[in-house]
CSV table of C-alpha atoms in Angstrom, one decimal:
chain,number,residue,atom,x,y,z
A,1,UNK,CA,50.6,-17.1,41.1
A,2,UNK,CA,48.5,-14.1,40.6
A,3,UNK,CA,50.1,-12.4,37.3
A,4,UNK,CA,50.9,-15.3,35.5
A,5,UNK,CA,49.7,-15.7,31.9
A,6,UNK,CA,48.2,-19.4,30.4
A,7,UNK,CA,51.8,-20.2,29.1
A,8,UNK,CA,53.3,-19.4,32.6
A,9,UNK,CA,51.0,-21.2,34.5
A,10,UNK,CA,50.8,-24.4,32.2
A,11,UNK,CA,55.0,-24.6,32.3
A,12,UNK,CA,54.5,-24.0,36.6
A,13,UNK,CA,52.4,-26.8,36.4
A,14,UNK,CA,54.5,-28.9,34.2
A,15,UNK,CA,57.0,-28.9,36.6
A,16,UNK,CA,55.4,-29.3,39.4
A,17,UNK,CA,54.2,-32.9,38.3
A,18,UNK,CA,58.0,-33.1,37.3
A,19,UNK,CA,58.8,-32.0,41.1
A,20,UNK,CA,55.9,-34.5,42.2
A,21,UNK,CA,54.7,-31.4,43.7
A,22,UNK,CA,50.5,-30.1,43.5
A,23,UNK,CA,50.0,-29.0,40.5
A,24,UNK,CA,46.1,-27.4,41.4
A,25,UNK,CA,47.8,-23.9,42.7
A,26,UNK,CA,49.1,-23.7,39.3
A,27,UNK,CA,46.5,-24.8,37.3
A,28,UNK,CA,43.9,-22.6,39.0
A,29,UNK,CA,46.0,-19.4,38.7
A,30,UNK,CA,44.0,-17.0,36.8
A,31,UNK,CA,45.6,-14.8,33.8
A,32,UNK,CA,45.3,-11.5,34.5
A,33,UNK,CA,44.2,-9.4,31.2
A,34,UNK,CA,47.1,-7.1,29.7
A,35,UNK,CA,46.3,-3.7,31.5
A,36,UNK,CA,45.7,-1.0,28.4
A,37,UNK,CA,44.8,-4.0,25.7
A,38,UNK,CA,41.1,-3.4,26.6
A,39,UNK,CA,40.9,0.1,26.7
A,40,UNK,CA,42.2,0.3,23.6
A,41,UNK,CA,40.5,-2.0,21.6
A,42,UNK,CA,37.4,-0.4,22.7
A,43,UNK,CA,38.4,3.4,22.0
A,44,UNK,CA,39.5,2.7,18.3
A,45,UNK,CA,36.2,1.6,17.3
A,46,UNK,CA,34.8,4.7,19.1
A,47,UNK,CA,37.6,7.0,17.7
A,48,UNK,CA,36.7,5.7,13.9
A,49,UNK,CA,33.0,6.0,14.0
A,50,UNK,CA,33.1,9.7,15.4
A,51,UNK,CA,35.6,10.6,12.4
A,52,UNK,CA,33.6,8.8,9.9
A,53,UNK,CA,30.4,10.9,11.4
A,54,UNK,CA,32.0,14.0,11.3
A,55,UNK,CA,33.4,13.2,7.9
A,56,UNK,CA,29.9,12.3,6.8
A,57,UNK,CA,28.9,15.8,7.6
A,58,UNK,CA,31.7,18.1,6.9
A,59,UNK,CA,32.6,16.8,3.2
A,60,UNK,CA,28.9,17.4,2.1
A,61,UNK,CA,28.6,20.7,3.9
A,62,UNK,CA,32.2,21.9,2.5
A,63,UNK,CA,31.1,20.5,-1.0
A,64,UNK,CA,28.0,22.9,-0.6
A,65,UNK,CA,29.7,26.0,0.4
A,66,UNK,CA,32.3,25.2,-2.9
A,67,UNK,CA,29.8,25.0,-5.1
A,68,UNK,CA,28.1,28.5,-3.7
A,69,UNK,CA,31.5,30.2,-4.2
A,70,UNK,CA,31.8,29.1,-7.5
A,71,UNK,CA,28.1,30.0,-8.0
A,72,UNK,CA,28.4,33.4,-6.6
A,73,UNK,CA,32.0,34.2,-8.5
A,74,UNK,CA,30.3,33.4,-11.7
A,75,UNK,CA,33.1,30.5,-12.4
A,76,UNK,CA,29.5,28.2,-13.4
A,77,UNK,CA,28.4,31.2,-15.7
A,78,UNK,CA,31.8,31.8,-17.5
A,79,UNK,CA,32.3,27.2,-17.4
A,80,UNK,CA,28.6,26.8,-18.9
A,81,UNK,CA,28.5,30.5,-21.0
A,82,UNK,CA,25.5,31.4,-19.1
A,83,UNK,CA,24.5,35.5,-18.5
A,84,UNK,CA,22.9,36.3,-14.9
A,85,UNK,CA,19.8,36.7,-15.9
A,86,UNK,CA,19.7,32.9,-17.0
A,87,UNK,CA,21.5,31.8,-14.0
A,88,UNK,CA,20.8,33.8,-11.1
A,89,UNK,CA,23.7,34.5,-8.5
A,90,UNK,CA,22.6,32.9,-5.2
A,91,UNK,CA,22.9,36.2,-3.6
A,92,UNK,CA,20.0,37.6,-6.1
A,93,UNK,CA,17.9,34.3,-5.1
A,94,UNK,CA,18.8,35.1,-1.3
A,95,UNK,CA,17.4,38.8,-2.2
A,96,UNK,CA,14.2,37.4,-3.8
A,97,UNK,CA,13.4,35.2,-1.2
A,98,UNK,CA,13.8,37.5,1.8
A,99,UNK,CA,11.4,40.4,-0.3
A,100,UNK,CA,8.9,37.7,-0.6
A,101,UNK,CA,9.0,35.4,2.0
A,102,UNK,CA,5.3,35.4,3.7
A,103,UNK,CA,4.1,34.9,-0.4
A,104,UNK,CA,6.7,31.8,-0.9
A,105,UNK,CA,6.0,30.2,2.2
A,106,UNK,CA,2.0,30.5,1.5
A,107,UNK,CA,2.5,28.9,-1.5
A,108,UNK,CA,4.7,26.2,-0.8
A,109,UNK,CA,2.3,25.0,2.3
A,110,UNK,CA,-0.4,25.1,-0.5
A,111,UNK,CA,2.0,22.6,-3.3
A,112,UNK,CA,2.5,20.4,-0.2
A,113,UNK,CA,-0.7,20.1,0.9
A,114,UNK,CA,-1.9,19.0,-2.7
A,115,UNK,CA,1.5,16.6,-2.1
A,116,UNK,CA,0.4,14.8,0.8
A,117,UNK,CA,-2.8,14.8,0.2
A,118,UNK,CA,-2.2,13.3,-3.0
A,119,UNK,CA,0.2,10.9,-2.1
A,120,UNK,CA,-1.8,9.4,0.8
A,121,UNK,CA,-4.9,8.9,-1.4
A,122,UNK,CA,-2.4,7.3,-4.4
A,123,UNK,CA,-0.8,5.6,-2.1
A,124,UNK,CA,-3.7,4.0,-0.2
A,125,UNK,CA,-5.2,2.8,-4.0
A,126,UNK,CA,-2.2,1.2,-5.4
A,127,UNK,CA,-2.2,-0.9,-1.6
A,128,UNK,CA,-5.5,-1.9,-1.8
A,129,UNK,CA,-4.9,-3.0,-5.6
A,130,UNK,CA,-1.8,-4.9,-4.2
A,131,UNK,CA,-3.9,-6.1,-2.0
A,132,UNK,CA,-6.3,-7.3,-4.5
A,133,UNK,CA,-4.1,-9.2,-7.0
A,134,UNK,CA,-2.3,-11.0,-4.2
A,135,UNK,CA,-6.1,-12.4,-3.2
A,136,UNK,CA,-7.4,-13.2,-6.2
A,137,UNK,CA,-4.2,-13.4,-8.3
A,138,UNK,CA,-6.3,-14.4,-11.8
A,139,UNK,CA,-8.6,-11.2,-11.8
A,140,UNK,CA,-6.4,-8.9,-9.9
A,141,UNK,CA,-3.1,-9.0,-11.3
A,142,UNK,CA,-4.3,-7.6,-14.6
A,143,UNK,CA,-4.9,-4.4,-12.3
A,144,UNK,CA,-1.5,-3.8,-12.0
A,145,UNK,CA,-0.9,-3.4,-15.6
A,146,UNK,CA,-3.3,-1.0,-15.5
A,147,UNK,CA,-1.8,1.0,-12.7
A,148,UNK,CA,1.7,1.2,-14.8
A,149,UNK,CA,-0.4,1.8,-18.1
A,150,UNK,CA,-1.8,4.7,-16.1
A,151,UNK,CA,1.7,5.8,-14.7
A,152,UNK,CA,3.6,5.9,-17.9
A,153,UNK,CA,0.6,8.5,-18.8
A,154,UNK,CA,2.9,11.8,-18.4
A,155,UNK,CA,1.7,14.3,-16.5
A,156,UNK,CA,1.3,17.3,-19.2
A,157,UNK,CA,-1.6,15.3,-20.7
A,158,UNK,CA,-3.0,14.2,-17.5
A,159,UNK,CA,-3.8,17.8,-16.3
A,160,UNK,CA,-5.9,18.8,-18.6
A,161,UNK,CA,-8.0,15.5,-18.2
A,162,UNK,CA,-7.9,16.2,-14.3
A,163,UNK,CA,-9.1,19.6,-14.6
A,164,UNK,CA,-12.2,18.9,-16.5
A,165,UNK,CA,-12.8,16.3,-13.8
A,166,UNK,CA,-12.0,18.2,-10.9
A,167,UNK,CA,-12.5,21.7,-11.6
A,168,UNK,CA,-9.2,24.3,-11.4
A,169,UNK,CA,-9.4,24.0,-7.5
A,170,UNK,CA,-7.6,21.7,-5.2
A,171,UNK,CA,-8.8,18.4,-6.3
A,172,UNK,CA,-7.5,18.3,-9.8
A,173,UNK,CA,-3.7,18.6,-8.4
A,174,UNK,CA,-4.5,16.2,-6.1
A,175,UNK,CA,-6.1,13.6,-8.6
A,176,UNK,CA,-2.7,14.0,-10.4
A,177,UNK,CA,-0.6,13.6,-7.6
A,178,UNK,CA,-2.7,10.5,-6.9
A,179,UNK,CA,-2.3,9.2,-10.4
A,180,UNK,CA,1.4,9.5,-10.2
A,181,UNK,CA,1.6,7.5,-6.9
A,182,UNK,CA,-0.2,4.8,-7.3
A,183,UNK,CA,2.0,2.8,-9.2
A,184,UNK,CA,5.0,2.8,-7.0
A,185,UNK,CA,3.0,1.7,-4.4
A,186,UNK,CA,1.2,-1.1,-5.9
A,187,UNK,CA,3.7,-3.0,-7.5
A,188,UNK,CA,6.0,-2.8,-4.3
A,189,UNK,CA,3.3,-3.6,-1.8
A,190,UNK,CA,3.0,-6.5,-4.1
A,191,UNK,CA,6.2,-7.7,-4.4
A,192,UNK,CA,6.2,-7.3,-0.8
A,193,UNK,CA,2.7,-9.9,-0.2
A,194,UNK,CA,4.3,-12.1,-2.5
A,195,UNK,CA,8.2,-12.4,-1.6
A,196,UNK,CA,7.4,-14.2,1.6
A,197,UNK,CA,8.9,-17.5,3.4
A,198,UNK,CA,7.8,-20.6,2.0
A,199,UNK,CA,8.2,-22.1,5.3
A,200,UNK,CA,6.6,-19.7,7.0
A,201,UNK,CA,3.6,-20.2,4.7
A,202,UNK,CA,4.2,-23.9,5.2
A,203,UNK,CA,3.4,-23.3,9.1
A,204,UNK,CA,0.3,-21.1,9.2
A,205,UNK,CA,-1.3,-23.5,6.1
A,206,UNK,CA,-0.3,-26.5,9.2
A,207,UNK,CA,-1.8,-25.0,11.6
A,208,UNK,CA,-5.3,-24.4,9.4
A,209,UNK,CA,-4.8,-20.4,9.7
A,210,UNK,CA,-7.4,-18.4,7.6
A,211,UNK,CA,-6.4,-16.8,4.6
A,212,UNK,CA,-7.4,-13.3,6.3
A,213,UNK,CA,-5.0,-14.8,8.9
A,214,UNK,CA,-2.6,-15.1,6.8
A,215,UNK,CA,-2.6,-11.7,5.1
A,216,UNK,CA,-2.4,-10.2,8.2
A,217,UNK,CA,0.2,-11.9,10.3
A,218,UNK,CA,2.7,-12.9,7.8
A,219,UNK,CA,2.0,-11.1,4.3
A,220,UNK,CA,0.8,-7.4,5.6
A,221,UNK,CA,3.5,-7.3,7.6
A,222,UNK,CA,6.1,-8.6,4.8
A,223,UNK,CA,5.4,-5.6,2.8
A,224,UNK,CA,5.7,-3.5,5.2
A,225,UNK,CA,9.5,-2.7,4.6
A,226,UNK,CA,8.3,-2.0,0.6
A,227,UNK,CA,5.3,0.0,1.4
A,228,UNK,CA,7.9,2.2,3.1
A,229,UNK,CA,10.0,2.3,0.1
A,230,UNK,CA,7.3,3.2,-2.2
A,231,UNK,CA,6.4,5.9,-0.1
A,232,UNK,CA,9.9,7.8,-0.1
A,233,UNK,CA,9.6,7.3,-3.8
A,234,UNK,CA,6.5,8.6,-3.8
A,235,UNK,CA,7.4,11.9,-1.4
A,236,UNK,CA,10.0,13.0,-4.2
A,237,UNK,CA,7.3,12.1,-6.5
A,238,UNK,CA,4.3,14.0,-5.4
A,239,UNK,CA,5.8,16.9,-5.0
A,240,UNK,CA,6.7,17.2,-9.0
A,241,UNK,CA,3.3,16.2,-10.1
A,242,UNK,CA,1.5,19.1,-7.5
A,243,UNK,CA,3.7,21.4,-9.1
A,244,UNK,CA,3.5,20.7,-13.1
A,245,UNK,CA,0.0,20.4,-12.4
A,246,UNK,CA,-0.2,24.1,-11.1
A,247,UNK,CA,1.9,25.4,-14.1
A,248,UNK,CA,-1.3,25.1,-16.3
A,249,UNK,CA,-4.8,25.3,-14.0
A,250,UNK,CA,-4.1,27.0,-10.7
A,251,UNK,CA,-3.9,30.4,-9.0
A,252,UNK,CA,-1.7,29.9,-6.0
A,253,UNK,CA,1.3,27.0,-5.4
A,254,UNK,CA,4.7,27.1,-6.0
A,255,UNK,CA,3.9,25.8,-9.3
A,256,UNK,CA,1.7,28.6,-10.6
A,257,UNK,CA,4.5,31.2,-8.9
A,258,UNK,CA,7.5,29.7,-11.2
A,259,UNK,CA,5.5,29.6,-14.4
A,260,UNK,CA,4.5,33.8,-13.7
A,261,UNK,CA,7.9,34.3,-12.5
A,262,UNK,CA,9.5,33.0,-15.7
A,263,UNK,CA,6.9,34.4,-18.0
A,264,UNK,CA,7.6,38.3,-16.7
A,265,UNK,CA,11.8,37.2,-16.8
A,266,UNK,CA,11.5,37.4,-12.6
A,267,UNK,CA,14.2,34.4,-12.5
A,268,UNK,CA,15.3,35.3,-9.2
A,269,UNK,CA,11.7,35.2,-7.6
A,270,UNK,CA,11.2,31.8,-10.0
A,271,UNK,CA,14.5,30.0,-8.3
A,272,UNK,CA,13.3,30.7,-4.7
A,273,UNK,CA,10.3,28.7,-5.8
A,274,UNK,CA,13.0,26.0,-7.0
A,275,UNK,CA,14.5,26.0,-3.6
A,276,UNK,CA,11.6,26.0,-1.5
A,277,UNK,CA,10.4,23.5,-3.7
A,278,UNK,CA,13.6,21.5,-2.9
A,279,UNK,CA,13.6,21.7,0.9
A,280,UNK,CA,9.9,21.0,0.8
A,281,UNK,CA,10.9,17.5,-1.0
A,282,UNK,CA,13.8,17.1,1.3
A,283,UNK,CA,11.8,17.6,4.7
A,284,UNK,CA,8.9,15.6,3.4
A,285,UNK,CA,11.1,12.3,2.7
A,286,UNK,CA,13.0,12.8,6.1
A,287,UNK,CA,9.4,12.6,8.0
A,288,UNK,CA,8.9,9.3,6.3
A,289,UNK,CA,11.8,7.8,6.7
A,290,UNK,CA,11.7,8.8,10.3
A,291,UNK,CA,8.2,7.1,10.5
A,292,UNK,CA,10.2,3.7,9.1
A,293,UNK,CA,12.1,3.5,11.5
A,294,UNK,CA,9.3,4.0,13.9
A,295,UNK,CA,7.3,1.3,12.6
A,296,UNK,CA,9.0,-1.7,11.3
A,297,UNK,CA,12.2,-1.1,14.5
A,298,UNK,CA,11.4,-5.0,14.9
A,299,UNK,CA,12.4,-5.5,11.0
A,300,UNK,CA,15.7,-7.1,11.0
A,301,UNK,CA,16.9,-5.5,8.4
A,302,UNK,CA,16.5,-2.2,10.7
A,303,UNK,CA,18.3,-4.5,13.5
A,304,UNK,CA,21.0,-4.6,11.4
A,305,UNK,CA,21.4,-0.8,10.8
């Protein structure tokens, strides 16, 4: 009976309790699956996801290499009535860049050492301020206010401030970056301590747990999935605040190279900085969301992805 499907077999058996005959041989025949069914139910899902992959590559890098040519044929000069000297050709910026290459890259280690050093000290405040107004919600909730008081501060009227402070070396850049940071952090780390499972809450308060037990088995780890968010906010972030702070108190950074480069009408020289600047930003968010996925793998929405 080997080959028979569930309709064959049930009719077989039918009529063998028609013929009074055994009807087990017919009941226990096994359908045998539909030879290429499998196969290719499995390949189309395969088939889609490499075309949406490659499609999710190739449209951006085509767009790209569009908006180059039109760049480079001066279509965005003639669109915008723009002369060369305002808008460099990327071929120009290509030039600058290659005739100056040791200088940009010293400099742009320097803007994003001021970044990350900024952003880890801004960042590490507005948690521990986060971590303060969920403790003691009365006295340290006002603190938040404060941090977005501080952050809505812009950053042309910070410098100076940070300067006097800080001197015209590293530190003041970094104090600005850390001013700029802080914010983003705190109120998502907070929202993060705060949006957490009633029942779960219900559970550790029946089993007596601490409150430092609680903050670090269910609320810590709650925020962890918005600490990450404020710190890809932040990566973006630091890196503007390091370099408008070098446009008025430094003597190296990418920063301090765009405002000279401007000032002496070097605009291909001043938009290599922009694009260094750029990558710099790009490379610096892909390391932290590669360390997200690192560290909160057991988060299910990272399960889910």
């Amino acid at each position: 009976m080997e080959g028979n499907t569930v309709g064959e077999a049930a009719l077989v058996a039918a009529r063998s309790q028609e013929d009074g005959s055994r009807p087990q041989a017919a009941m226990t025949a096994k359908p045998a699956p539909p030879p290429s069914a499998a196969p290719a139910q499995n390949g189309k899902p395969r088939r889609r996801a490499r075309k949406a992959a490659i499609f999710r590559v190739i449209l951006p890098v085509l767009a790209g290499v569009l908006f180059l040519a039109l760049w480079e044929l001066q279509v965005i000069h003639k669109i915008f009535d723009l002369k060369k000297y305002q808008l460099p050709l990327p071929s120009a910026i290509a030039k600058a860049m290659g005739d100056n290459i040791s200088l940009l890259l010293s400099y742009t280690g320097y803007t994003l050492t001021e970044a990350v050093l900024g952003m880890l000290v801004g960042s590490a405040l507005g948690f521990i301020i986060a971590l303060a107004a969920t403790a003691w919600p009365r006295w340290g909730s006002g603190s938040l206010t404060l941090v977005a008081a501080l952050n809505a501060v812009p950053i042309v009227a910070l410098a100076p401030i940070m300067n006097l402070w800080f001197g015209d070396g590293l530190g003041s850049r970094i104090a600005i970056v850390t001013a700029t940071t802080m914010a983003a952090m705190a109120i998502n780390a907070y929202k993060g301590m705060a949006a957490i499972d009633p029942l779960a809450l219900d559970l550790m308060h029946s089993y007596a747990a601490p409150k430092s037990a609680v903050f670090r088995h269910l609320r810590i780890k709650n925020s962890l999935p918005y600490v990450f968010t404020a710190l890809k906010i932040n990566a973006t972030a630091s890196m503007i605040g390091a370099i408008v702070g070098e446009f008025f108190f430094s003597s190296r950074g990418l920063g301090y190279l765009l405002s000279n480069s401007i000032k002496v009408a070097k605009m291909p020289l001043g938009w290599s900085c922009i694009v260094l600047a750029a990558v710099a930003g790009v490379i610096f968010y892909l390391v932290v969301e590669r360390l997200e996925k690192v560290f909160i793998r057991w988060h299910p929405s990272r399960r889910a992805s």
